[in-house]
Each structure stands twice: as structure tokens, then as C-alpha cells.
Amino acid sequence: MSSQLAVTLSETYDGLEVGIALYDSRTGRILDANDRMGSLFGYGTSELCELDVDTYTANTFRDSTEEFRRRLRRCVAGNSQDFIWRVKRADGTLIW
């Protein structure tokens, strides 16, 4: 796993078949991600931590980056949110 800050996911998450990311609720940036998240998005995990959410969000998604950040802050406040997100991979292909 890779991380910009001291906040990281446990290496245990690298063995999972699902992508998991830890986000900064203020900026919307990824702080850390497991290996599967990187492979799903088509980036290395260290690259993901450098990208703005707009970079890997398909332009077909209805919510703005600011709405994404608002929803992250709601999660932090204890209000769970469902995120249905269409991803634009590094090679430009779109996935759900």
C-alpha cells in the first residue's frame, strides 16, 4: 500500500477482491488504497493518492466533485451514504 500521510489501511486489505480506499473528507483525495482498487482504476496505489477525484470519475456521473466531498463529510458525521460511481480508468475505459 501507498500513502501520502500517516493514515493508512492495514495490509490485510490487499488480499481482498474488492477495491477499498481511504479518503480525505475535506479534499476528496485518496489517502491510501488497497492493491485491488489500483488495478480496478488502472493506476498504481501511489498514483491514486496524487489524483483529484475528477481524474478518475467518468463525465457521465451526475454528482460534482463538491457533492462527492459533501457526501464524504456526511459519512464522517455518521450518516452512511451509498456511492454509485462510474470510473474512468487510466486507459480511458469506463467501468461501474
mmCIF file of N, CA and C in Angstrom:
data_model
loop_
_atom_site.group_PDB
_atom_site.id
_atom_site.type_symbol
_atom_site.label_atom_id
_atom_site.label_comp_id
_atom_site.label_asym_id
_atom_site.label_seq_id
_atom_site.Cartn_x
_atom_site.Cartn_y
_atom_site.Cartn_z
ATOM 1 N N MET A 1 0.825 -1.184 0.000
ATOM 2 C CA MET A 1 0.000 0.000 0.000
ATOM 3 C C MET A 1 0.865 1.241 0.000
ATOM 4 N N SER A 2 0.257 2.300 -0.433
ATOM 5 C CA SER A 2 0.956 3.565 -0.522
ATOM 6 C C SER A 2 0.210 4.610 0.284
ATOM 7 N N SER A 3 0.914 5.626 0.741
ATOM 8 C CA SER A 3 0.229 6.670 1.478
ATOM 9 C C SER A 3 0.993 7.974 1.440
ATOM 10 N N GLN A 4 0.252 9.097 1.329
ATOM 11 C CA GLN A 4 0.851 10.416 1.428
ATOM 12 C C GLN A 4 0.990 10.823 2.883
ATOM 13 N N LEU A 5 0.064 10.425 3.701
ATOM 14 C CA LEU A 5 0.026 10.815 5.095
ATOM 15 C C LEU A 5 0.244 9.601 5.976
ATOM 16 N N ALA A 6 0.268 9.835 7.270
ATOM 17 C CA ALA A 6 0.470 8.738 8.211
ATOM 18 C C ALA A 6 -0.751 7.826 8.308
ATOM 19 N N VAL A 7 -1.874 8.232 7.739
ATOM 20 C CA VAL A 7 -3.098 7.433 7.790
ATOM 21 C C VAL A 7 -3.045 6.399 6.674
ATOM 22 N N THR A 8 -3.083 5.121 7.048
ATOM 23 C CA THR A 8 -3.005 4.060 6.053
ATOM 24 C C THR A 8 -3.969 2.930 6.387
ATOM 25 N N LEU A 9 -4.284 2.170 5.368
ATOM 26 C CA LEU A 9 -5.068 0.950 5.555
ATOM 27 C C LEU A 9 -4.134 -0.173 5.981
ATOM 28 N N SER A 10 -4.670 -1.112 6.700
ATOM 29 C CA SER A 10 -3.902 -2.290 7.064
ATOM 30 C C SER A 10 -3.565 -3.088 5.799
ATOM 31 N N GLU A 11 -2.406 -3.692 5.763
ATOM 32 C CA GLU A 11 -2.016 -4.517 4.620
ATOM 33 C C GLU A 11 -2.951 -5.700 4.428
ATOM 34 N N THR A 12 -3.714 -6.032 5.443
ATOM 35 C CA THR A 12 -4.697 -7.117 5.349
ATOM 36 C C THR A 12 -5.661 -6.870 4.196
ATOM 37 N N TYR A 13 -5.976 -5.611 3.907
ATOM 38 C CA TYR A 13 -6.920 -5.265 2.848
ATOM 39 C C TYR A 13 -6.388 -5.584 1.448
ATOM 40 N N ASP A 14 -5.080 -5.740 1.294
ATOM 41 C CA ASP A 14 -4.515 -6.038 -0.024
ATOM 42 C C ASP A 14 -4.953 -7.395 -0.557
ATOM 43 N N GLY A 15 -5.315 -8.316 0.297
ATOM 44 C CA GLY A 15 -5.730 -9.642 -0.144
ATOM 45 C C GLY A 15 -7.186 -9.729 -0.585
ATOM 46 N N LEU A 16 -7.942 -8.658 -0.442
ATOM 47 C CA LEU A 16 -9.360 -8.690 -0.791
ATOM 48 C C LEU A 16 -9.575 -8.545 -2.298
ATOM 49 N N GLU A 17 -10.693 -9.063 -2.760
ATOM 50 C CA GLU A 17 -11.057 -8.980 -4.178
ATOM 51 C C GLU A 17 -11.836 -7.707 -4.522
ATOM 52 N N VAL A 18 -12.078 -6.872 -3.528
ATOM 53 C CA VAL A 18 -12.795 -5.609 -3.750
ATOM 54 C C VAL A 18 -11.838 -4.450 -3.524
ATOM 55 N N GLY A 19 -12.090 -3.356 -4.238
ATOM 56 C CA GLY A 19 -11.270 -2.164 -4.069
ATOM 57 C C GLY A 19 -11.712 -1.375 -2.851
ATOM 58 N N ILE A 20 -10.759 -0.989 -2.025
ATOM 59 C CA ILE A 20 -11.040 -0.205 -0.828
ATOM 60 C C ILE A 20 -10.105 1.001 -0.817
ATOM 61 N N ALA A 21 -10.680 2.162 -0.543
ATOM 62 C CA ALA A 21 -9.867 3.377 -0.450
ATOM 63 C C ALA A 21 -10.243 4.135 0.805
ATOM 64 N N LEU A 22 -9.260 4.814 1.348
ATOM 65 C CA LEU A 22 -9.441 5.698 2.480
ATOM 66 C C LEU A 22 -9.323 7.116 1.941
ATOM 67 N N TYR A 23 -10.390 7.905 2.094
ATOM 68 C CA TYR A 23 -10.449 9.250 1.515
ATOM 69 C C TYR A 23 -10.293 10.325 2.577
ATOM 70 N N ASP A 24 -9.740 11.457 2.185
ATOM 71 C CA ASP A 24 -9.734 12.664 2.993
ATOM 72 C C ASP A 24 -11.068 13.353 2.753
ATOM 73 N N SER A 25 -11.890 13.516 3.789
ATOM 74 C CA SER A 25 -13.236 14.061 3.603
ATOM 75 C C SER A 25 -13.225 15.548 3.254
ATOM 76 N N ARG A 26 -12.136 16.234 3.521
ATOM 77 C CA ARG A 26 -12.065 17.660 3.171
ATOM 78 C C ARG A 26 -11.745 17.869 1.699
ATOM 79 N N THR A 27 -10.813 17.089 1.184
ATOM 80 C CA THR A 27 -10.345 17.307 -0.190
ATOM 81 C C THR A 27 -10.938 16.327 -1.193
ATOM 82 N N GLY A 28 -11.402 15.172 -0.710
ATOM 83 C CA GLY A 28 -11.891 14.129 -1.600
ATOM 84 C C GLY A 28 -10.780 13.276 -2.189
ATOM 85 N N ARG A 29 -9.547 13.545 -1.822
ATOM 86 C CA ARG A 29 -8.416 12.763 -2.336
ATOM 87 C C ARG A 29 -8.261 11.456 -1.579
ATOM 88 N N ILE A 30 -7.717 10.469 -2.279
ATOM 89 C CA ILE A 30 -7.441 9.175 -1.674
ATOM 90 C C ILE A 30 -6.172 9.287 -0.831
ATOM 91 N N LEU A 31 -6.259 8.859 0.414
ATOM 92 C CA LEU A 31 -5.099 8.829 1.302
ATOM 93 C C LEU A 31 -4.339 7.514 1.178
ATOM 94 N N ASP A 32 -5.092 6.434 0.985
ATOM 95 C CA ASP A 32 -4.492 5.114 0.823
ATOM 96 C C ASP A 32 -5.529 4.214 0.157
ATOM 97 N N ALA A 33 -5.061 3.190 -0.511
ATOM 98 C CA ALA A 33 -5.958 2.255 -1.194
ATOM 99 C C ALA A 33 -5.308 0.882 -1.213
ATOM 100 N N ASN A 34 -6.155 -0.130 -1.312
ATOM 101 C CA ASN A 34 -5.588 -1.464 -1.425
ATOM 102 C C ASN A 34 -5.190 -1.729 -2.892
ATOM 103 N N ASP A 35 -4.462 -2.805 -3.109
ATOM 104 C CA ASP A 35 -3.957 -3.122 -4.449
ATOM 105 C C ASP A 35 -5.084 -3.306 -5.461
ATOM 106 N N ARG A 36 -6.191 -3.899 -5.020
ATOM 107 C CA ARG A 36 -7.317 -4.147 -5.928
ATOM 108 C C ARG A 36 -7.907 -2.834 -6.441
ATOM 109 N N MET A 37 -7.993 -1.824 -5.600
ATOM 110 C CA MET A 37 -8.502 -0.521 -6.032
ATOM 111 C C MET A 37 -7.617 0.031 -7.151
ATOM 112 N N GLY A 38 -6.333 -0.073 -6.985
ATOM 113 C CA GLY A 38 -5.412 0.386 -8.022
ATOM 114 C C GLY A 38 -5.608 -0.351 -9.332
ATOM 115 N N SER A 39 -5.766 -1.666 -9.262
ATOM 116 C CA SER A 39 -5.938 -2.432 -10.500
ATOM 117 C C SER A 39 -7.290 -2.153 -11.149
ATOM 118 N N LEU A 40 -8.328 -1.940 -10.355
ATOM 119 C CA LEU A 40 -9.640 -1.594 -10.915
ATOM 120 C C LEU A 40 -9.591 -0.260 -11.657
ATOM 121 N N PHE A 41 -8.922 0.718 -11.070
ATOM 122 C CA PHE A 41 -8.856 2.052 -11.653
ATOM 123 C C PHE A 41 -7.768 2.171 -12.725
ATOM 124 N N GLY A 42 -6.852 1.202 -12.752
ATOM 125 C CA GLY A 42 -5.789 1.227 -13.752
ATOM 126 C C GLY A 42 -4.600 2.091 -13.375
ATOM 127 N N TYR A 43 -4.469 2.396 -12.103
ATOM 128 C CA TYR A 43 -3.356 3.208 -11.590
ATOM 129 C C TYR A 43 -2.663 2.441 -10.482
ATOM 130 N N GLY A 44 -1.421 2.771 -10.235
ATOM 131 C CA GLY A 44 -0.760 2.271 -9.045
ATOM 132 C C GLY A 44 -1.359 2.963 -7.832
ATOM 133 N N THR A 45 -1.273 2.344 -6.674
ATOM 134 C CA THR A 45 -1.885 2.954 -5.491
ATOM 135 C C THR A 45 -1.239 4.296 -5.158
ATOM 136 N N SER A 46 0.049 4.442 -5.365
ATOM 137 C CA SER A 46 0.688 5.732 -5.088
ATOM 138 C C SER A 46 0.191 6.802 -6.058
ATOM 139 N N GLU A 47 -0.078 6.409 -7.313
ATOM 140 C CA GLU A 47 -0.640 7.355 -8.286
ATOM 141 C C GLU A 47 -2.026 7.818 -7.868
ATOM 142 N N LEU A 48 -2.850 6.879 -7.386
ATOM 143 C CA LEU A 48 -4.210 7.232 -6.953
ATOM 144 C C LEU A 48 -4.191 8.330 -5.897
ATOM 145 N N CYS A 49 -3.217 8.288 -5.021
ATOM 146 C CA CYS A 49 -3.132 9.278 -3.944
ATOM 147 C C CYS A 49 -2.797 10.675 -4.463
ATOM 148 N N GLU A 50 -2.288 10.761 -5.663
ATOM 149 C CA GLU A 50 -1.929 12.048 -6.254
ATOM 150 C C GLU A 50 -3.045 12.645 -7.105
ATOM 151 N N LEU A 51 -4.062 11.849 -7.431
ATOM 152 C CA LEU A 51 -5.081 12.277 -8.382
ATOM 153 C C LEU A 51 -6.259 12.967 -7.714
ATOM 154 N N ASP A 52 -6.809 13.953 -8.405
ATOM 155 C CA ASP A 52 -8.063 14.554 -7.989
ATOM 156 C C ASP A 52 -9.187 13.624 -8.417
ATOM 157 N N VAL A 53 -10.280 13.617 -7.690
ATOM 158 C CA VAL A 53 -11.405 12.730 -7.982
ATOM 159 C C VAL A 53 -11.918 12.926 -9.413
ATOM 160 N N ASP A 54 -11.814 14.130 -9.960
ATOM 161 C CA ASP A 54 -12.259 14.375 -11.335
ATOM 162 C C ASP A 54 -11.482 13.553 -12.362
ATOM 163 N N THR A 55 -10.241 13.207 -12.047
ATOM 164 C CA THR A 55 -9.399 12.468 -12.986
ATOM 165 C C THR A 55 -9.945 11.076 -13.257
ATOM 166 N N TYR A 56 -10.460 10.420 -12.241
ATOM 167 C CA TYR A 56 -10.926 9.042 -12.413
ATOM 168 C C TYR A 56 -12.452 8.907 -12.342
ATOM 169 N N THR A 57 -13.155 10.017 -12.469
ATOM 170 C CA THR A 57 -14.613 9.985 -12.497
ATOM 171 C C THR A 57 -15.085 10.152 -13.934
ATOM 172 N N ALA A 58 -15.928 9.227 -14.385
ATOM 173 C CA ALA A 58 -16.492 9.341 -15.731
ATOM 174 C C ALA A 58 -17.384 10.574 -15.788
ATOM 175 N N ASN A 59 -17.328 11.282 -16.891
ATOM 176 C CA ASN A 59 -18.118 12.507 -17.013
ATOM 177 C C ASN A 59 -19.613 12.227 -17.141
ATOM 178 N N THR A 60 -19.996 10.968 -17.078
ATOM 179 C CA THR A 60 -21.412 10.601 -17.119
ATOM 180 C C THR A 60 -22.026 10.589 -15.727
ATOM 181 N N PHE A 61 -21.210 10.806 -14.687
ATOM 182 C CA PHE A 61 -21.708 10.768 -13.315
ATOM 183 C C PHE A 61 -22.440 12.058 -13.004
ATOM 184 N N ARG A 62 -23.574 11.964 -12.325
ATOM 185 C CA ARG A 62 -24.444 13.114 -12.102
ATOM 186 C C ARG A 62 -23.964 14.063 -11.009
ATOM 187 N N ASP A 63 -23.162 13.598 -10.080
ATOM 188 C CA ASP A 63 -22.729 14.439 -8.964
ATOM 189 C C ASP A 63 -21.387 15.094 -9.244
ATOM 190 N N SER A 64 -21.228 16.299 -8.744
ATOM 191 C CA SER A 64 -19.983 17.047 -8.900
ATOM 192 C C SER A 64 -18.957 16.577 -7.871
ATOM 193 N N THR A 65 -17.742 17.042 -8.048
ATOM 194 C CA THR A 65 -16.691 16.751 -7.074
ATOM 195 C C THR A 65 -17.070 17.313 -5.711
ATOM 196 N N GLU A 66 -17.642 18.497 -5.690
ATOM 197 C CA GLU A 66 -18.043 19.096 -4.418
ATOM 198 C C GLU A 66 -19.130 18.269 -3.737
ATOM 199 N N GLU A 67 -20.060 17.739 -4.519
ATOM 200 C CA GLU A 67 -21.087 16.866 -3.943
ATOM 201 C C GLU A 67 -20.447 15.605 -3.364
ATOM 202 N N PHE A 68 -19.450 15.072 -4.036
ATOM 203 C CA PHE A 68 -18.711 13.917 -3.528
ATOM 204 C C PHE A 68 -18.111 14.248 -2.163
ATOM 205 N N ARG A 69 -17.472 15.419 -2.050
ATOM 206 C CA ARG A 69 -16.876 15.828 -0.774
ATOM 207 C C ARG A 69 -17.936 15.996 0.316
ATOM 208 N N ARG A 70 -19.075 16.580 -0.036
ATOM 209 C CA ARG A 70 -20.161 16.739 0.941
ATOM 210 C C ARG A 70 -20.625 15.375 1.455
ATOM 211 N N ARG A 71 -20.740 14.427 0.546
ATOM 212 C CA ARG A 71 -21.192 13.099 0.946
ATOM 213 C C ARG A 71 -20.149 12.400 1.822
ATOM 214 N N LEU A 72 -18.856 12.617 1.537
ATOM 215 C CA LEU A 72 -17.808 12.072 2.402
ATOM 216 C C LEU A 72 -17.928 12.654 3.804
ATOM 217 N N ARG A 73 -18.159 13.957 3.901
ATOM 218 C CA ARG A 73 -18.302 14.599 5.213
ATOM 219 C C ARG A 73 -19.523 14.049 5.961
ATOM 220 N N ARG A 74 -20.594 13.739 5.241
ATOM 221 C CA ARG A 74 -21.760 13.120 5.884
ATOM 222 C C ARG A 74 -21.394 11.761 6.469
ATOM 223 N N CYS A 75 -20.561 11.020 5.755
ATOM 224 C CA CYS A 75 -20.103 9.720 6.273
ATOM 225 C C CYS A 75 -19.338 9.902 7.576
ATOM 226 N N VAL A 76 -18.444 10.876 7.594
ATOM 227 C CA VAL A 76 -17.652 11.144 8.792
ATOM 228 C C VAL A 76 -18.559 11.511 9.960
ATOM 229 N N ALA A 77 -19.657 12.208 9.658
ATOM 230 C CA ALA A 77 -20.609 12.611 10.696
ATOM 231 C C ALA A 77 -21.510 11.460 11.144
ATOM 232 N N GLY A 78 -21.326 10.279 10.559
ATOM 233 C CA GLY A 78 -22.100 9.114 10.980
ATOM 234 C C GLY A 78 -23.317 8.812 10.125
ATOM 235 N N ASN A 79 -23.470 9.505 9.013
ATOM 236 C CA ASN A 79 -24.597 9.279 8.112
ATOM 237 C C ASN A 79 -24.117 8.485 6.902
ATOM 238 N N SER A 80 -24.388 7.192 6.889
ATOM 239 C CA SER A 80 -23.881 6.366 5.796
ATOM 240 C C SER A 80 -24.461 6.829 4.459
ATOM 241 N N GLN A 81 -23.669 6.665 3.423
ATOM 242 C CA GLN A 81 -24.031 7.097 2.081
ATOM 243 C C GLN A 81 -23.791 5.946 1.122
ATOM 244 N N ASP A 82 -24.641 5.832 0.113
ATOM 245 C CA ASP A 82 -24.408 4.888 -0.969
ATOM 246 C C ASP A 82 -23.717 5.639 -2.092
ATOM 247 N N PHE A 83 -22.596 5.117 -2.537
ATOM 248 C CA PHE A 83 -21.862 5.721 -3.637
ATOM 249 C C PHE A 83 -21.948 4.808 -4.847
ATOM 250 N N ILE A 84 -22.663 5.235 -5.850
ATOM 251 C CA ILE A 84 -22.688 4.531 -7.127
ATOM 252 C C ILE A 84 -21.853 5.386 -8.061
ATOM 253 N N TRP A 85 -20.717 4.852 -8.442
ATOM 254 C CA TRP A 85 -19.703 5.670 -9.085
ATOM 255 C C TRP A 85 -19.228 5.028 -10.376
ATOM 256 N N ARG A 86 -19.284 5.756 -11.448
ATOM 257 C CA ARG A 86 -18.725 5.275 -12.710
ATOM 258 C C ARG A 86 -17.303 5.798 -12.812
ATOM 259 N N VAL A 87 -16.385 4.886 -13.019
ATOM 260 C CA VAL A 87 -14.964 5.205 -13.022
ATOM 261 C C VAL A 87 -14.429 5.282 -14.447
ATOM 262 N N LYS A 88 -13.571 6.272 -14.662
ATOM 263 C CA LYS A 88 -12.799 6.346 -15.904
ATOM 264 C C LYS A 88 -11.400 5.851 -15.568
ATOM 265 N N ARG A 89 -11.080 4.673 -16.088
ATOM 266 C CA ARG A 89 -9.772 4.073 -15.818
ATOM 267 C C ARG A 89 -8.652 4.876 -16.477
ATOM 268 N N ALA A 90 -7.422 4.596 -16.103
ATOM 269 C CA ALA A 90 -6.266 5.301 -16.651
ATOM 270 C C ALA A 90 -6.199 5.218 -18.167
ATOM 271 N N ASP A 91 -6.698 4.101 -18.748
ATOM 272 C CA ASP A 91 -6.668 3.946 -20.207
ATOM 273 C C ASP A 91 -7.882 4.559 -20.894
ATOM 274 N N GLY A 92 -8.785 5.184 -20.106
ATOM 275 C CA GLY A 92 -9.950 5.852 -20.664
ATOM 276 C C GLY A 92 -11.217 5.022 -20.712
ATOM 277 N N THR A 93 -11.113 3.716 -20.454
ATOM 278 C CA THR A 93 -12.331 2.895 -20.455
ATOM 279 C C THR A 93 -13.178 3.228 -19.238
ATOM 280 N N LEU A 94 -14.494 3.112 -19.399
ATOM 281 C CA LEU A 94 -15.433 3.409 -18.320
ATOM 282 C C LEU A 94 -15.924 2.112 -17.701
ATOM 283 N N ILE A 95 -15.947 2.053 -16.375
ATOM 284 C CA ILE A 95 -16.446 0.872 -15.659
ATOM 285 C C ILE A 95 -17.366 1.330 -14.541
ATOM 286 N N TRP A 96 -18.229 0.431 -14.065
ATOM 287 C CA TRP A 96 -19.074 0.702 -12.909
ATOM 288 C C TRP A 96 -18.458 0.105 -11.697
#
